[in-house]
Amino acid sequence: MLHRRASARRPRRAGALRARPASLYLHSALACALFLAAAVLPGRGGAQEPLGAPSPAVSPPALAIPLAEIATRVEEVTSYLRSLEERLAPSAETLSIEAQLPERSERIRGHLERTHNALTGTPPLAELDNLIQGWRGLHDELSAWNSALAAQATERQREIDDLDRLRAVWQASRDEAQASNAPAAIIDRIRATLSAIRAMRRRVEGRQAQILVLQDRVAQESAACEQALAQLDRFRSSLVGRLFVPDRLPIWSRERRPDRWIELPARVRASAGGQAALLRDYFRRQSSRIPLHALLFLALLLLLRQARARTRAWSAEDGGLARVATVFERPLSSALVLGLLATLWIYPQQPPVLGQVVGLLALLPVLRILQRLVDAPVLSVLYALAAFFLADRVRSLCAVVPPLEEALLLVELLAGVLFLTWLVRSGRLARLAAAPTHARLFALLDRLARVVLGVFTFALLAGALGYTQLARLAETAVLGSGYIAILIFAALRIAQGLLAYGLRTRILRALHMVEHHRALLQRRSETALRWLAGAGWALAALEGVHLLDPVVDAVRAALTAAFAVGAFRISLGDVIAFGLTVWLAITASAFVRFVLAEDVFPRVRLAPGLAYAFSTVLHYAILFLGFLIALAAMGLDLNRFTILAGAFGVGIGFGLQNVVNNFVSGLILLFERPIKVGDTVQIGELMGEIRRIGIRSSTVRTREGAEVLVPNANLISDPVTNWTLSDRMQRIDVPVGVAYGVEPERVLDLLRNAALRHPLVLRDPPPSALFLGFGDNALNFQLRAWTDPERFEQAVQIRSDLALAVHAALRDAGIPIPFPQRDLHLSTREPIDVRLLDQPKRE
């Protein structure tokens, strides 16, 4: 602008430009300001937009570019079009989508065929879940593609809008240049720029059309996935609702023929091939996570092998480690179990077949670990459970031939009933439950075996009567939840072993809280692990019997059911969220204070009482923040809460003056620290040690052992004697009186020597003896001695020792301590007759 104004003052060359009206100068000035601002602000994609392009958020009238800036602006537009040309190249993501879309279309057609074949009969719920999971994986992938293409299409549309605004600016510049008889070279440059802008716009439109066509193809495939998912959800809901409706003829019916068994090999191969293709495609899409999984397994294996070597040496001295270190004797199996369980967190949106493969792969290492953790009778039961689980996986492969799968289901249930009947009738578990060791465990297993026997008997009868879905669901619930239980149990014991080993490593041993409270930390951590394991087993068991979603929906409905009174609404979920948040705040505050007290404050130099003050203030801050978060979690509007707090503030100020006064006084004590925890204070007749400075009162423990609660306001407003504010030195005064006639210098030497002989009396400052004056019956002296700061609590005993030492010194020196004497003067007018009466002699 300054350059433009300066050039406007220069004389123009004749015939260069025609005289312009004042409005034209105003327009030129506005255009310069606009273009300068555009030059300063960076454009999208890391490149600067040309100064001729106004902001896409605002569409002002197109302003012409001053002729003096045409050349510069042409270069900027050329650079912008060049950068736009580079961004128009198809991205790697778009090329990948174009390459993979035909294969996804083929997979969708295959899924449609399998879904149609499954829905023509009565497939198991597990097969329906596999189909649903497969469709969800395809739908999620297509949705991600659709979102990426939509973002690219939006970006192309923004570029088209920018080019349109840029073209309008240059068209206005061309019109003004022609109207002002600008040189032909300038007009030609403007026209060439306009042609380049139009050509770039056509290329951007063409690229946008390609993206939109590809997006439409992806959207069509995504719609097919949504339609299939909706159909499967409806069929699954109807199937679950017909659990108590027979879906097959009874087993003894003559009309029930085992047809289509001959198709078993081909159907099993087709099913296995489809599942294998699903896994290959899934791992191909998750190929970037496979190296991470492999590194995790190797790290776990090395850690467990190292833990085995160290725990063998530590277990002889540490019984707490020997209890959980057994899992380290199988490092490869333990690493396999943890690595396979990590699959659930490493790989997102897993197909159900992956969970089945993980379960089968973990079967052998779990059994090897349990060999060292449980007794032989329990281990035989676990072997039987593993065998039934393996047979159940084989049966699931035959689901493509329903008659064979139903026959295997009945055989499996019959075998389970026979085995459990033998186990219960033999009384093995009942005898072990009477033993003193592990009695509760074996009693639980005995009751559990009886319950499972009843479930298997019910499922066998249901399957024989034609209630195949019901029998399959009951059998899957027992076997699946049982196998998940032993898998989680093995993982829990491995985690407990790693926890105990970690608490004894060199890094954690350096922490004071681990060194002093290892048993407490291990016990609390194991409790938390058990709760997490129980929650994980419950979720996995519900998912295994296809009840997780209904249970989650029912719990959500119960938690969100609101109780409303006028404008006030509250639900059970709000109350639970409030209580849980407050509990978490209290727990977090306690843990933070524990860490500070054990590992932070002992390592830094702080003034006396500052650590307690900082810890207490941090405790209040965490609780206050947690309370605010709890109010927000409960759904309470904090703005309304502020208004209510202001309204109640007046009432609190009048009704709770003492409470507020004591609270503020407590904060003053914490920040100013005139008294600190551990100080010895005297308040009137009360003397004792400060044990706690609370919100309302402080606790003073007297030397008699009583704990007195003193309001904080009294410690601020009343005179308080602090014996240990700056140091813990205390002077002891022992008054002494001797008879008249004794040399005072001799007494002073005896007193000083008696104090110097005491081991707890300081030599610096030295003890002193003073002659205080002449009393009624004696010469008055005083012995003054300072005690060791470390022996402040023994001041009373030291005073007693000094008094005894002074008494012994005076006695040995033959200096008497006089009795109190009084002179009695009687004034009478007549003589007093004093008679001494003889006392009768006692026989």
mmCIF file of C-alpha atoms in Angstrom, residues 219-403:
data_model
loop_
_atom_site.group_PDB
_atom_site.id
_atom_site.type_symbol
_atom_site.label_atom_id
_atom_site.label_comp_id
_atom_site.label_asym_id
_atom_site.label_seq_id
_atom_site.Cartn_x
_atom_site.Cartn_y
_atom_site.Cartn_z
ATOM 1 C CA ALA A 219 -21.281 -47.118 -2.025
ATOM 2 C CA GLN A 220 -23.186 -49.769 -4.009
ATOM 3 C CA GLU A 221 -21.072 -52.552 -2.517
ATOM 4 C CA SER A 222 -21.468 -51.001 0.953
ATOM 5 C CA ALA A 223 -25.242 -50.914 0.482
ATOM 6 C CA ALA A 224 -25.178 -54.612 -0.397
ATOM 7 C CA CYS A 225 -23.300 -55.281 2.858
ATOM 8 C CA GLU A 226 -25.822 -53.256 4.846
ATOM 9 C CA GLN A 227 -28.707 -55.120 3.250
ATOM 10 C CA ALA A 228 -27.131 -58.493 4.031
ATOM 11 C CA LEU A 229 -26.410 -57.446 7.616
ATOM 12 C CA ALA A 230 -29.974 -56.299 8.124
ATOM 13 C CA GLN A 231 -31.269 -59.590 6.739
ATOM 14 C CA LEU A 232 -28.954 -61.621 8.972
ATOM 15 C CA ASP A 233 -29.874 -59.570 12.052
ATOM 16 C CA ARG A 234 -33.567 -60.150 11.420
ATOM 17 C CA PHE A 235 -33.030 -63.864 10.865
ATOM 18 C CA ARG A 236 -30.858 -64.154 13.975
ATOM 19 C CA SER A 237 -33.431 -62.352 16.099
ATOM 20 C CA SER A 238 -36.169 -64.643 14.877
ATOM 21 C CA LEU A 239 -33.931 -67.669 15.478
ATOM 22 C CA VAL A 240 -33.154 -66.610 19.055
ATOM 23 C CA GLY A 241 -36.840 -65.997 19.653
ATOM 24 C CA ARG A 242 -37.620 -69.557 18.528
ATOM 25 C CA LEU A 243 -35.251 -71.367 20.879
ATOM 26 C CA PHE A 244 -38.157 -73.137 22.567
ATOM 27 C CA VAL A 245 -39.763 -74.090 19.254
ATOM 28 C CA PRO A 246 -38.630 -77.424 17.745
ATOM 29 C CA ASP A 247 -36.599 -76.885 14.581
ATOM 30 C CA ARG A 248 -36.018 -80.562 13.801
ATOM 31 C CA LEU A 249 -37.983 -83.754 14.016
ATOM 32 C CA PRO A 250 -37.331 -85.965 17.048
ATOM 33 C CA ILE A 251 -34.421 -88.339 16.663
ATOM 34 C CA TRP A 252 -36.681 -91.403 16.587
ATOM 35 C CA SER A 253 -38.867 -90.014 13.795
ATOM 36 C CA ARG A 254 -38.845 -92.133 10.634
ATOM 37 C CA GLU A 255 -39.143 -89.048 8.458
ATOM 38 C CA ARG A 256 -35.762 -87.863 9.693
ATOM 39 C CA ARG A 257 -33.237 -89.111 7.146
ATOM 40 C CA PRO A 258 -29.493 -88.466 7.214
ATOM 41 C CA ASP A 259 -29.461 -87.132 3.666
ATOM 42 C CA ARG A 260 -26.668 -85.033 2.160
ATOM 43 C CA TRP A 261 -23.999 -86.740 4.286
ATOM 44 C CA ILE A 262 -22.258 -87.706 1.112
ATOM 45 C CA GLU A 263 -21.629 -84.036 0.480
ATOM 46 C CA LEU A 264 -19.668 -83.732 3.732
ATOM 47 C CA PRO A 265 -16.108 -83.758 2.288
ATOM 48 C CA ALA A 266 -16.859 -81.189 -0.391
ATOM 49 C CA ARG A 267 -18.800 -78.928 1.959
ATOM 50 C CA VAL A 268 -16.138 -79.150 4.690
ATOM 51 C CA ARG A 269 -13.437 -78.298 2.161
ATOM 52 C CA ALA A 270 -15.492 -75.383 0.879
ATOM 53 C CA SER A 271 -16.149 -74.113 4.408
ATOM 54 C CA ALA A 272 -12.536 -74.502 5.473
ATOM 55 C CA GLY A 273 -11.378 -72.837 2.263
ATOM 56 C CA GLY A 274 -13.711 -69.907 2.865
ATOM 57 C CA GLN A 275 -12.528 -69.500 6.450
ATOM 58 C CA ALA A 276 -8.890 -69.765 5.363
ATOM 59 C CA ALA A 277 -9.472 -67.162 2.650
ATOM 60 C CA LEU A 278 -11.092 -64.904 5.243
ATOM 61 C CA LEU A 279 -8.075 -65.259 7.537
ATOM 62 C CA ARG A 280 -5.603 -64.675 4.683
ATOM 63 C CA ASP A 281 -7.399 -61.558 3.602
ATOM 64 C CA TYR A 282 -7.636 -60.309 7.187
ATOM 65 C CA PHE A 283 -3.940 -60.816 7.921
ATOM 66 C CA ARG A 284 -3.049 -59.265 4.587
ATOM 67 C CA ARG A 285 -4.911 -56.126 5.652
ATOM 68 C CA GLN A 286 -3.258 -56.283 9.085
ATOM 69 C CA SER A 287 0.211 -57.122 7.777
ATOM 70 C CA SER A 288 1.731 -54.074 9.472
ATOM 71 C CA ARG A 289 0.760 -55.445 12.903
ATOM 72 C CA ILE A 290 2.253 -58.918 12.467
ATOM 73 C CA PRO A 291 5.881 -57.823 13.154
ATOM 74 C CA LEU A 292 4.694 -56.078 16.310
ATOM 75 C CA HIS A 293 2.987 -59.279 17.437
ATOM 76 C CA ALA A 294 6.124 -61.310 16.726
ATOM 77 C CA LEU A 295 8.325 -58.859 18.649
ATOM 78 C CA LEU A 296 5.915 -58.982 21.577
ATOM 79 C CA PHE A 297 6.094 -62.788 21.668
ATOM 80 C CA LEU A 298 9.910 -62.774 21.556
ATOM 81 C CA ALA A 299 10.066 -60.134 24.305
ATOM 82 C CA LEU A 300 7.719 -62.194 26.492
ATOM 83 C CA LEU A 301 9.743 -65.347 25.892
ATOM 84 C CA LEU A 302 13.024 -63.654 26.846
ATOM 85 C CA LEU A 303 11.436 -62.033 29.892
ATOM 86 C CA LEU A 304 9.946 -65.307 31.128
ATOM 87 C CA ARG A 305 13.200 -67.213 30.616
ATOM 88 C CA GLN A 306 15.076 -64.565 32.563
ATOM 89 C CA ALA A 307 12.407 -64.646 35.273
ATOM 90 C CA ARG A 308 12.751 -68.423 35.554
ATOM 91 C CA ALA A 309 16.502 -68.160 36.147
ATOM 92 C CA ARG A 310 16.161 -65.448 38.777
ATOM 93 C CA THR A 311 13.129 -66.768 40.619
ATOM 94 C CA ARG A 312 14.826 -70.116 41.156
ATOM 95 C CA ALA A 313 17.463 -68.301 43.196
ATOM 96 C CA TRP A 314 15.015 -65.969 44.946
ATOM 97 C CA SER A 315 12.308 -68.484 45.830
ATOM 98 C CA ALA A 316 14.376 -70.099 48.584
ATOM 99 C CA GLU A 317 14.474 -66.810 50.492
ATOM 100 C CA ASP A 318 11.142 -65.252 49.496
ATOM 101 C CA GLY A 319 8.047 -67.330 50.146
ATOM 102 C CA GLY A 320 5.801 -64.747 48.476
ATOM 103 C CA LEU A 321 7.616 -65.286 45.196
ATOM 104 C CA ALA A 322 7.706 -69.083 45.454
ATOM 105 C CA ARG A 323 3.905 -69.121 45.587
ATOM 106 C CA VAL A 324 3.519 -67.632 42.105
ATOM 107 C CA ALA A 325 6.824 -68.479 40.405
ATOM 108 C CA THR A 326 5.701 -71.916 39.204
ATOM 109 C CA VAL A 327 4.496 -70.513 35.884
ATOM 110 C CA PHE A 328 8.048 -69.545 34.982
ATOM 111 C CA GLU A 329 8.989 -73.225 34.703
ATOM 112 C CA ARG A 330 7.147 -73.255 31.360
ATOM 113 C CA PRO A 331 8.430 -70.052 29.687
ATOM 114 C CA LEU A 332 7.539 -71.063 26.122
ATOM 115 C CA SER A 333 3.993 -72.087 27.041
ATOM 116 C CA SER A 334 3.489 -68.950 29.133
ATOM 117 C CA ALA A 335 4.758 -66.742 26.309
ATOM 118 C CA LEU A 336 2.447 -68.507 23.849
ATOM 119 C CA VAL A 337 -0.590 -67.999 26.085
ATOM 120 C CA LEU A 338 0.109 -64.297 26.627
ATOM 121 C CA GLY A 339 1.002 -63.758 22.973
ATOM 122 C CA LEU A 340 -2.173 -65.445 21.756
ATOM 123 C CA LEU A 341 -4.311 -63.480 24.203
ATOM 124 C CA ALA A 342 -2.636 -60.282 22.982
ATOM 125 C CA THR A 343 -4.251 -61.006 19.619
ATOM 126 C CA LEU A 344 -7.479 -59.606 21.029
ATOM 127 C CA TRP A 345 -5.854 -56.160 21.467
ATOM 128 C CA ILE A 346 -3.376 -56.097 18.581
ATOM 129 C CA TYR A 347 -5.769 -56.935 15.753
ATOM 130 C CA PRO A 348 -8.978 -54.886 15.482
ATOM 131 C CA GLN A 349 -12.309 -56.131 14.113
ATOM 132 C CA GLN A 350 -11.338 -59.772 14.178
ATOM 133 C CA PRO A 351 -13.372 -62.424 12.349
ATOM 134 C CA PRO A 352 -14.838 -65.093 14.664
ATOM 135 C CA VAL A 353 -12.722 -67.792 13.034
ATOM 136 C CA LEU A 354 -9.617 -66.045 14.398
ATOM 137 C CA GLY A 355 -10.897 -66.435 17.949
ATOM 138 C CA GLN A 356 -11.496 -70.145 17.338
ATOM 139 C CA VAL A 357 -7.987 -70.580 15.928
ATOM 140 C CA VAL A 358 -6.487 -68.741 18.907
ATOM 141 C CA GLY A 359 -8.427 -70.984 21.294
ATOM 142 C CA LEU A 360 -7.180 -74.147 19.585
ATOM 143 C CA LEU A 361 -3.579 -72.937 19.493
ATOM 144 C CA ALA A 362 -3.678 -71.994 23.171
ATOM 145 C CA LEU A 363 -5.103 -75.382 24.252
ATOM 146 C CA LEU A 364 -1.799 -77.250 24.533
ATOM 147 C CA PRO A 365 0.266 -74.513 26.289
ATOM 148 C CA VAL A 366 -2.583 -73.904 28.742
ATOM 149 C CA LEU A 367 -2.638 -77.581 29.705
ATOM 150 C CA ARG A 368 1.152 -77.612 30.115
ATOM 151 C CA ILE A 369 0.950 -74.641 32.476
ATOM 152 C CA LEU A 370 -1.919 -76.118 34.464
ATOM 153 C CA GLN A 371 0.057 -79.322 35.012
ATOM 154 C CA ARG A 372 2.166 -77.417 37.552
ATOM 155 C CA LEU A 373 -0.631 -75.359 39.063
ATOM 156 C CA VAL A 374 -3.418 -77.796 39.952
ATOM 157 C CA ASP A 375 -3.685 -81.190 41.606
ATOM 158 C CA ALA A 376 -3.960 -84.401 39.624
ATOM 159 C CA PRO A 377 -7.723 -84.967 40.181
ATOM 160 C CA VAL A 378 -8.533 -81.464 38.965
ATOM 161 C CA LEU A 379 -6.129 -81.865 36.087
ATOM 162 C CA SER A 380 -8.029 -84.934 34.857
ATOM 163 C CA VAL A 381 -11.212 -82.878 34.780
ATOM 164 C CA LEU A 382 -9.410 -80.159 32.821
ATOM 165 C CA TYR A 383 -8.129 -82.756 30.341
ATOM 166 C CA ALA A 384 -11.689 -83.948 29.812
ATOM 167 C CA LEU A 385 -12.867 -80.356 29.303
ATOM 168 C CA ALA A 386 -10.121 -79.791 26.734
ATOM 169 C CA ALA A 387 -11.088 -82.978 24.897
ATOM 170 C CA PHE A 388 -14.729 -81.936 24.769
ATOM 171 C CA PHE A 389 -13.730 -78.463 23.561
ATOM 172 C CA LEU A 390 -11.624 -79.993 20.771
ATOM 173 C CA ALA A 391 -14.515 -82.264 19.783
ATOM 174 C CA ASP A 392 -16.813 -79.248 19.758
ATOM 175 C CA ARG A 393 -14.479 -77.423 17.338
ATOM 176 C CA VAL A 394 -14.530 -80.464 15.054
ATOM 177 C CA ARG A 395 -18.320 -80.523 15.218
ATOM 178 C CA SER A 396 -18.463 -76.841 14.235
ATOM 179 C CA LEU A 397 -16.587 -77.670 11.018
ATOM 180 C CA CYS A 398 -19.415 -80.059 10.115
ATOM 181 C CA ALA A 399 -22.063 -77.334 10.460
ATOM 182 C CA VAL A 400 -22.242 -77.157 6.649
ATOM 183 C CA VAL A 401 -24.008 -80.557 6.783
ATOM 184 C CA PRO A 402 -26.733 -80.056 9.431
ATOM 185 C CA PRO A 403 -27.708 -83.764 9.914
#
